Coordinates of C-alpha atoms in Angstrom, one line a residue:
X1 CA 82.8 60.9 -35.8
X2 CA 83.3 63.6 -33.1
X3 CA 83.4 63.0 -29.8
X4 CA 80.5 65.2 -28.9
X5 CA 77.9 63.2 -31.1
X6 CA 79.3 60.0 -29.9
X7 CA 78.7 60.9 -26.8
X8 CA 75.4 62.3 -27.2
X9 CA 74.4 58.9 -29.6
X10 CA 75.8 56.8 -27.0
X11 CA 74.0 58.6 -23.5
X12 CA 70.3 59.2 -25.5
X13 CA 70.2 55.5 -26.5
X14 CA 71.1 54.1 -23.2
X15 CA 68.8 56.7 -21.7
X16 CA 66.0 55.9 -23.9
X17 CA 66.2 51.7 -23.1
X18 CA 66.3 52.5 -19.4
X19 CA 63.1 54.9 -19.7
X20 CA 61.3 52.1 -21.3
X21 CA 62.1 49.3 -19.0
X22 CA 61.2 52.0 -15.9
X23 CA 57.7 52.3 -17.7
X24 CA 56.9 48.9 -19.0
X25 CA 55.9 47.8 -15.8
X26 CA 53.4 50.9 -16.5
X27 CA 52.0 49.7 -18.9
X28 CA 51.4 45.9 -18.1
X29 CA 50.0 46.2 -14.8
X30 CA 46.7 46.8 -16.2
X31 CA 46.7 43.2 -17.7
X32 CA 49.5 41.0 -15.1
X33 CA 49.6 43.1 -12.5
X34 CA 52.4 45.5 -10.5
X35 CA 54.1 42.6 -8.7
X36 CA 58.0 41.6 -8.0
X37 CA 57.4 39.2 -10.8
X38 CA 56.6 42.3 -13.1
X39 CA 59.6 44.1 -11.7
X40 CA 61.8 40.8 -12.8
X41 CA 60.6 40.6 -15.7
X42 CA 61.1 44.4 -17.4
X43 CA 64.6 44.0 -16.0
X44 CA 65.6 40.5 -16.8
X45 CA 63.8 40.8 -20.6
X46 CA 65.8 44.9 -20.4
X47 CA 69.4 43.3 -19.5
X48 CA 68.8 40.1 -22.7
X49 CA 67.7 42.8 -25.0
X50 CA 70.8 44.5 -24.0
X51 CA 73.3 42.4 -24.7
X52 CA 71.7 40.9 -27.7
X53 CA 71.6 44.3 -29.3
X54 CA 75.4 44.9 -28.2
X55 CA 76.6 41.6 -29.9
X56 CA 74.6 42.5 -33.0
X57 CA 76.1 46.3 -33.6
X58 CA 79.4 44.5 -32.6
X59 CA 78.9 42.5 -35.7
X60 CA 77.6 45.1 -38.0
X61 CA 79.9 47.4 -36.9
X62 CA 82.7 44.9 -38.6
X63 CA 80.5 44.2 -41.5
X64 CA 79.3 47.7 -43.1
X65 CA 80.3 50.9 -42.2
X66 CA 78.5 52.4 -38.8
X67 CA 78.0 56.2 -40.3
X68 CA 75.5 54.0 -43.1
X69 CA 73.4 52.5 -40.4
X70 CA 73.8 54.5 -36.8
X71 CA 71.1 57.0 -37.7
X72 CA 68.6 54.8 -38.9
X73 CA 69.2 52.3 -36.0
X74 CA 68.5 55.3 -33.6
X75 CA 65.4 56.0 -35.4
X76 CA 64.3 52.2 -35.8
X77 CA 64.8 52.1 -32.4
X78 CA 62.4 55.5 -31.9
X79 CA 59.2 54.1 -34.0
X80 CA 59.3 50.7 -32.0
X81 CA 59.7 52.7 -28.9
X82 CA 56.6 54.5 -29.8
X83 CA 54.8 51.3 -30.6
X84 CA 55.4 49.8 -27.0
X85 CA 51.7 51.0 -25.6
X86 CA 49.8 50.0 -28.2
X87 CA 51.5 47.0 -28.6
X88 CA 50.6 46.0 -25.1
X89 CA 47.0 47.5 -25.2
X90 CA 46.1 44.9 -28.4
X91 CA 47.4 42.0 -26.8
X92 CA 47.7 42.6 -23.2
X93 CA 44.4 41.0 -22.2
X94 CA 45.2 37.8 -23.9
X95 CA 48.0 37.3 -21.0
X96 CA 45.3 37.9 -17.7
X97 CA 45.8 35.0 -15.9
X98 CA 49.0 33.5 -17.4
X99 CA 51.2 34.0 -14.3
X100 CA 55.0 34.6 -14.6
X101 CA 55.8 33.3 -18.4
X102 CA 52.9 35.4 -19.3
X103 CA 54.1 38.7 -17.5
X104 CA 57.7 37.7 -19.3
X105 CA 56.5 36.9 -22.6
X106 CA 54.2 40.2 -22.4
X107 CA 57.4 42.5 -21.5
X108 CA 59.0 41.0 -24.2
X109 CA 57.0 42.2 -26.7
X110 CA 57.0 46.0 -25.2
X111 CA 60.9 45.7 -24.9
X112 CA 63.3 43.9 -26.5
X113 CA 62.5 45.3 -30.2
X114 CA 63.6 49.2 -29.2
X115 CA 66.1 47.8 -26.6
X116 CA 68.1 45.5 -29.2
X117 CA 67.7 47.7 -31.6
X118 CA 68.8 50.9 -29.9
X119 CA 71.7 49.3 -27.8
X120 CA 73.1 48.4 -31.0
X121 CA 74.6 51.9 -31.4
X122 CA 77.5 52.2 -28.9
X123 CA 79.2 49.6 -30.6
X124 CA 79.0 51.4 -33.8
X125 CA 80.0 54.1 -32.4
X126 CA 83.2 52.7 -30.5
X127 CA 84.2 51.4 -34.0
X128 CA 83.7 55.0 -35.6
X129 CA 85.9 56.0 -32.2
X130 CA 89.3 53.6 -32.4
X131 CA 91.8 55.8 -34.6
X132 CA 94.4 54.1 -32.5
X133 CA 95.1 50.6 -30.7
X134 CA 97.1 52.6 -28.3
X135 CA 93.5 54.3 -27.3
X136 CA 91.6 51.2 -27.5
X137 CA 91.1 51.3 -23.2
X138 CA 91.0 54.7 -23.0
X139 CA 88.0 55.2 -25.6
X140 CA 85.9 52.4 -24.7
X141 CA 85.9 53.2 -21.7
X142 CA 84.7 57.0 -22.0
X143 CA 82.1 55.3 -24.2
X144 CA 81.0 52.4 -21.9
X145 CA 80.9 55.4 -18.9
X146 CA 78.8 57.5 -21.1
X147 CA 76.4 54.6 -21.7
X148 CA 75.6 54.1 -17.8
X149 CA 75.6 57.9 -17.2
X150 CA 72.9 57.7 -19.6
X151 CA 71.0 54.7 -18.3
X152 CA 71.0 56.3 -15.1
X153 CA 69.9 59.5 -15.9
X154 CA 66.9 57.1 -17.5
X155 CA 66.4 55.5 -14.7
X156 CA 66.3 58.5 -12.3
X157 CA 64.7 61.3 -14.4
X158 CA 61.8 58.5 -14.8
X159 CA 61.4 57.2 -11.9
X160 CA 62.0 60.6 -9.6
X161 CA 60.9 63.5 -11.6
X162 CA 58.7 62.6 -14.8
X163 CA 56.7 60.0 -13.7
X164 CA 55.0 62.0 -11.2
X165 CA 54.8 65.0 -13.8
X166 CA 53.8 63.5 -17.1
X167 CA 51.5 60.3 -17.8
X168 CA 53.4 57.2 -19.6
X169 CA 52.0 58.1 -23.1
X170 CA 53.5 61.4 -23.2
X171 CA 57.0 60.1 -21.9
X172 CA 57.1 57.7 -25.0
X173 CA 55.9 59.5 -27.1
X174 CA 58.6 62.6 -26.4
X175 CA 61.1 59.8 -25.6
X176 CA 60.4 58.0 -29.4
X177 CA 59.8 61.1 -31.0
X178 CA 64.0 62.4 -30.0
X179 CA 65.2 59.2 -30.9
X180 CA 63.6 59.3 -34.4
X181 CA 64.5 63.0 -35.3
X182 CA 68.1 62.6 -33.9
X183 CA 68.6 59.5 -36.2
X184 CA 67.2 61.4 -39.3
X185 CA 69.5 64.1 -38.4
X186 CA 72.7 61.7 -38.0
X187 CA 71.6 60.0 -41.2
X188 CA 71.5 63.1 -43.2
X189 CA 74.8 65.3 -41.7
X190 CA 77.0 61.7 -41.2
X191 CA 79.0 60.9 -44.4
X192 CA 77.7 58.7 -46.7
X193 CA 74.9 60.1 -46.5
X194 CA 71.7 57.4 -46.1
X195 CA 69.6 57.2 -49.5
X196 CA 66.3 58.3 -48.9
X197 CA 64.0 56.2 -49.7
X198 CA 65.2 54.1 -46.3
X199 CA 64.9 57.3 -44.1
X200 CA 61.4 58.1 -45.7
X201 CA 60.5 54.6 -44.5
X202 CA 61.6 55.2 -41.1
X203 CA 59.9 58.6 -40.9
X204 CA 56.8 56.8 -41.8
X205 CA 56.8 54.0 -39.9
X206 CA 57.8 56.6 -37.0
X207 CA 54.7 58.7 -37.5
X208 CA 52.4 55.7 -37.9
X209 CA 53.7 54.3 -34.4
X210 CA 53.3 58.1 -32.9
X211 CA 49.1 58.0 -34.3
X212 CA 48.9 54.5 -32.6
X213 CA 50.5 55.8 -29.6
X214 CA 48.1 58.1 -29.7
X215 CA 44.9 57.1 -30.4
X216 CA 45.2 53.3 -28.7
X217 CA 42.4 52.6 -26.5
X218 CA 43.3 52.7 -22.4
X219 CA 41.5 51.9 -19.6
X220 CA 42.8 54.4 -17.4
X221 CA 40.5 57.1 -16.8
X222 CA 43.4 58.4 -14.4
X223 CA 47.1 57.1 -14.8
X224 CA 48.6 57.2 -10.8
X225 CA 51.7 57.7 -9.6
X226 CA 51.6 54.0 -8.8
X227 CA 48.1 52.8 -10.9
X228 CA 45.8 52.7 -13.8
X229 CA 42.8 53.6 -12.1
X230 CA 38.9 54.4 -13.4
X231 CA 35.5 54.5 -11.4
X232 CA 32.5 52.3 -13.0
X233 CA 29.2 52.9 -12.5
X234 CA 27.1 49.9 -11.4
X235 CA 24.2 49.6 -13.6
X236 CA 22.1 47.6 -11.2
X237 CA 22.7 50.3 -8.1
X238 CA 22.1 53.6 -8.4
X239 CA 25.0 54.6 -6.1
X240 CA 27.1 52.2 -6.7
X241 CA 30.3 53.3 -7.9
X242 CA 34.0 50.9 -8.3
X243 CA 37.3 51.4 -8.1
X244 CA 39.8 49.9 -10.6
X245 CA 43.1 49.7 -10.3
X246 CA 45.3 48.2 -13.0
X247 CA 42.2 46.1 -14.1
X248 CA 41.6 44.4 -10.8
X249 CA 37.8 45.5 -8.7
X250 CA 39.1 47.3 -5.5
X251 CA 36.8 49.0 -3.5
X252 CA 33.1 49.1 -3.8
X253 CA 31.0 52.4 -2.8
X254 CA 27.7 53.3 -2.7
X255 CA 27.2 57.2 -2.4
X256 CA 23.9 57.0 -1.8
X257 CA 24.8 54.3 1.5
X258 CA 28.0 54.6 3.2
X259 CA 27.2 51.8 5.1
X260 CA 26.8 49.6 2.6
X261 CA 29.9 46.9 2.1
X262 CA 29.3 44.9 -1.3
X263 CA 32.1 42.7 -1.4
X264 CA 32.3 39.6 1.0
X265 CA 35.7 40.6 2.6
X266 CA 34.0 44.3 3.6
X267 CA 31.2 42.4 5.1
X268 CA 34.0 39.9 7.0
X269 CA 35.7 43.4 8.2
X270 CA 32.4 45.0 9.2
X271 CA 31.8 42.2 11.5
X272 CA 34.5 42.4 13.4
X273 CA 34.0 46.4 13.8
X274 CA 30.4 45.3 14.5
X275 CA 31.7 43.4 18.0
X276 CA 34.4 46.0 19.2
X277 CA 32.9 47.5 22.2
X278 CA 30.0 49.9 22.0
X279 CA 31.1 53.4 21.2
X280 CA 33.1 55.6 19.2
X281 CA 36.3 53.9 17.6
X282 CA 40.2 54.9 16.8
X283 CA 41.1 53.1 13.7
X284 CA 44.2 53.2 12.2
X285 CA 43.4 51.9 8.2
X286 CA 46.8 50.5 5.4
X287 CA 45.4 51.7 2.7
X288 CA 42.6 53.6 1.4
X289 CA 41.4 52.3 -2.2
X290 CA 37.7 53.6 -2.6
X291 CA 37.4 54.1 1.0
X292 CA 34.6 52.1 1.9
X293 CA 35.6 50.9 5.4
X294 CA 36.2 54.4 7.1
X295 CA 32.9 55.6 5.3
X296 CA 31.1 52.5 6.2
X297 CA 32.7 53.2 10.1
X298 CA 31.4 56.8 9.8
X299 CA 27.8 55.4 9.4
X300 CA 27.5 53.0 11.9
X301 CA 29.4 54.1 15.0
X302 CA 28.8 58.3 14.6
X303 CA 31.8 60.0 16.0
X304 CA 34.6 57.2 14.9
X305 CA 38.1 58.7 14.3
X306 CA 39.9 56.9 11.1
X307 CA 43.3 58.0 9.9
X308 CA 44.5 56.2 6.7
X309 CA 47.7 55.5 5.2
X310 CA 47.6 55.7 1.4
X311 CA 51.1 55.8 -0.5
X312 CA 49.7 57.1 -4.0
X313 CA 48.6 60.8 -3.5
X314 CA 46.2 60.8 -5.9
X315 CA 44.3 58.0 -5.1
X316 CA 42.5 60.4 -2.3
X317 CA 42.2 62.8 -5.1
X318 CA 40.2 60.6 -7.6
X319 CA 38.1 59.4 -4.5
X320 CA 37.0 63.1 -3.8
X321 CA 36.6 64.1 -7.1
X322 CA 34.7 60.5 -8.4
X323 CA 33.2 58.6 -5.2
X324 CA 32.3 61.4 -2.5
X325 CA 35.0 61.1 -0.2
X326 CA 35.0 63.9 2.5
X327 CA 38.1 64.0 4.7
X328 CA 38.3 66.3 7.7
X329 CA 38.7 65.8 11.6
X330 CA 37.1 62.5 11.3
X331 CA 38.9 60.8 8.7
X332 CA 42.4 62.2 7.8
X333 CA 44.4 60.9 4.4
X334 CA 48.0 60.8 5.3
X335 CA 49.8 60.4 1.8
X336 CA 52.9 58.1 2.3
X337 CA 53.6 54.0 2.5
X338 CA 52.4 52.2 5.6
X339 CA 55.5 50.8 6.8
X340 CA 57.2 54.1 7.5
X341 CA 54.2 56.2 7.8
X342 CA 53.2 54.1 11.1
X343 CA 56.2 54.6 12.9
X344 CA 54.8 58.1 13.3
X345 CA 51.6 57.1 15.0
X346 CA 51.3 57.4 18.8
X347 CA 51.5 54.2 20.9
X348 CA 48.6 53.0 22.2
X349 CA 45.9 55.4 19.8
X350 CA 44.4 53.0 18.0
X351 CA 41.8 50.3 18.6
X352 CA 41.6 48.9 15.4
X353 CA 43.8 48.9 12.6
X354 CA 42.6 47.6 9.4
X355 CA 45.3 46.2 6.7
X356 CA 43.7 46.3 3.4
X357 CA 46.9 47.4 1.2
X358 CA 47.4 45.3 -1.9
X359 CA 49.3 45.8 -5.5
X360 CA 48.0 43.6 -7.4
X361 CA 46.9 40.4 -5.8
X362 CA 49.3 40.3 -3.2
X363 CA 49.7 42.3 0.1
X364 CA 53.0 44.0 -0.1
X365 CA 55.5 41.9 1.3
X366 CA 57.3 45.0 3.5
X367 CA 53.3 45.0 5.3
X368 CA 53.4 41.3 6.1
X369 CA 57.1 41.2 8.4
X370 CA 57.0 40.8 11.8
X371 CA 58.5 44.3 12.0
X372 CA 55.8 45.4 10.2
X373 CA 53.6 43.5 12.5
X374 CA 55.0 44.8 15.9
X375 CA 54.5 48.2 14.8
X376 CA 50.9 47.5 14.7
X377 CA 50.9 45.8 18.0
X378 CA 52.7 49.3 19.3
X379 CA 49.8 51.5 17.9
X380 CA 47.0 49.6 19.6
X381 CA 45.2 50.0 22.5
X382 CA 45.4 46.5 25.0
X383 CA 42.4 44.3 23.9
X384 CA 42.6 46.1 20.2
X385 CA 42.1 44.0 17.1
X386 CA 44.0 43.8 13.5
X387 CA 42.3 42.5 11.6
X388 CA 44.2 41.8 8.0
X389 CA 42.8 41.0 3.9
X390 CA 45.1 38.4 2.5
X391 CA 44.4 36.2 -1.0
X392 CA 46.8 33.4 -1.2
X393 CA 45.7 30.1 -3.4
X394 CA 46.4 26.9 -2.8
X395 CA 48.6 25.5 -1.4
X396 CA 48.3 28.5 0.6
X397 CA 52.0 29.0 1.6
X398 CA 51.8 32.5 2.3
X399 CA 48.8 32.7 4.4
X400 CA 50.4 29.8 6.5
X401 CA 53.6 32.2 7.3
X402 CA 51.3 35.1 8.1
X403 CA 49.5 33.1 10.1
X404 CA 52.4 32.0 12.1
X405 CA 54.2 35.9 12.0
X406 CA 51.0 37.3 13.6
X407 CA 50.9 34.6 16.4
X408 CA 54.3 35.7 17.4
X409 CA 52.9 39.1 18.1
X410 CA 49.2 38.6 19.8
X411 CA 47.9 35.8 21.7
X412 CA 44.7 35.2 19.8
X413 CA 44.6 35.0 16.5
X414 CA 41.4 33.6 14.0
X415 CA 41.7 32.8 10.3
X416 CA 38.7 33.3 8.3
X417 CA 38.4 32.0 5.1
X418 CA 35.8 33.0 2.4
X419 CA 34.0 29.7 0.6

């Protein structure tokens, strides 16, 4: 085999695993949510597919000759690369609920067939490579360096550059679809040439995973930099519109009544606005969702300044376009994520600051430090109020260290609990 296509075999397979494990996470949010858990899990399930894929072409590799299977391996590896989404999307909702073995087991499924499959090739292709024991060192390691350079070009080109430029279907879909037509291509031009009735079976199975890609269901009306997001009408209000991000309710608006607050937390928030001191307010808000607190804020207390810190840009965008939001001198959008964005804000120019940022079910834990938390003693006005969402379950571990982080800071501090 010539170097070249070893090397270009070796870097697009490795590229192609790491593109999937960056986007699995993707596409399970909807259904476990985006938490470190989730994280764990594409890159724990990632690494065993790995290596079980590496000890498998090891042992084909010895068994049959690599030019008879390397092409249709890449291309096996294509189709169930393009059957990740809709893989997920038929099963995913059975797995709401299951907690970490379920987010594990789901990733699984999206994973590990294309990973194994395709990181069976640089083995293959490190047999088709050793002419010589006295280049044994020499060529695995070109091989094994090609391999990373490709998983981080994965990694990077995902995560960096066509994440926020293409939505996850298309990167499979372009991502399976150059896998598949390079393994035809090595089939074919690789001596012995693969019979064809295997490679028309791959070619179909490839194009009938593409049309699933294609034509599975979502529930994304808008795929985020960070979220699956859609707005639902509320058949029983008129106005009321809400925000969904990776299948969880977010914010609640009514356009026809800003100052309406429909879930109980709102109403918990809006009471405590509701005892500030009479006047106009500064309020500094982590996170914007549908925006229902600054708009509510706008429509009580006329003249209110808010300023929000939202990390996904086009959050804000889906908010104008789908639930009314109006930004201007009043309430200013600054795209970024809280805990850095804040060190920006002036000492002393706020007199609330409202921390209602979540992924998931769970306040991001770099929002929750008691870094975090002097920052947003520094911002606020003496006498001014944080007043902080958090969900924690029982036995309620996290809302007990919270609890204890934030009396470090201020000198009053009041839990409320929903029933």
């Amino acid at each position: 085999m010539p170097a070249s296509l070893a090397a270009v075999l070796v870097v697009l397979s490795s590229a192609a695993v790491l593109v999937l494990e960056v986007l699995v996470s993707r596409l399970v949010a909807p259904y476990v949510g985006l938490t470190l858990e989730t994280y764990t899990a594409a890159i724990g399930v990632a690494l065993a597919a790995i290596a079980a894929g590496a000890a498998l072409g090891g042992r084909l590799a010895d068994r049959l000759d690599p030019r008879r299977w390397l092409g249709p391996a890449v291309a096996l590896g294509g189709a169930l690369l393009l059957g990740a989404r809709p893989t997920v999307f038929a099963v995913g909702a059975g797995f709401r609920g299951t907690g970490p073995i379920g987010t594990v087991v789901l990733v699984l499924l999206a994973v590990a067939p294309a990973a194994m499959v395709l990181s069976t090739v640089t083995p293959g292709v490190i047999k088709l490579r050793l002419q010589t024991l006295e280049l044994t060192g020499q060529t695995v390691g070109r091989l094994s360096a090609a391999g990373t350079l490709g998983a981080l070009a994965g990694t990077f080109l995902t995560g960096f550059v066509l994440l926020a430029a293409l939505p996850t279907s298309t990167l499979l879909l372009l991502t399976g679809l150059v896998l598949v037509v390079t393994g035809v291509l090595v089939a074919v031009v690789l001596p012995p040439v693969v019979r064809t009735r295997p490679l028309l079976a791959l070619v179909g199975l490839s194009a009938l995973t593409a049309g699933w890609l294609v034509v599975a269901d979502s529930s994304c009306e808008v795929e985020t930099r960070y979220y699956c997001a859609s707005v639902v009408a509320d058949p029983d209000r008129a106005g009321g519109r809400t925000l969904v991000l990776d299948g969880l309710r977010h914010s609640y608006v009514d356009l026809d009544d800003p100052a309406h607050l429909e879930f109980a937390y709102t109403r918990r928030i809006g009471d405590v606005l509701a005892v500030q001191p009479a006047g106009s307010l500064d309020v500094l808000h982590l996170g914007l969702g549908g925006g229902t607190v600054p708009r509510h804020l706008a429509a009580v207390r006329p003249g209110s300044r808010s300023t929000v810190l939202e990390v996904d840009p086009q959050v804000p965008e889906l908010d104008r376009a789908r639930l009314g939001l109006v930004t201007g001198p009043d309430l200013r959008v600054l795209v970024g994520d809280a805990r850095t964005e804040i060190s920006a804000q002036r000492a002393g120019a706020y007199d609330v600051v409202v921390g209602d940022a979540f992924g998931s079910l769970a306040v991001p834990w770099h929002l929750t430090t008691a870094e975090m938390v002097a920052e947003v003693r520094r911002v606020l006005r003496p006498g001014g109020v944080y007043v902080l969402n958090v969900i924690d379950f029982p036995p309620l571990g996290f809302a007990r260290a919270e609890t204890a982080t934030l009396l470090a800071a201020f000198d009053d501090v009041v839990l409320m609990a929903l029933p």
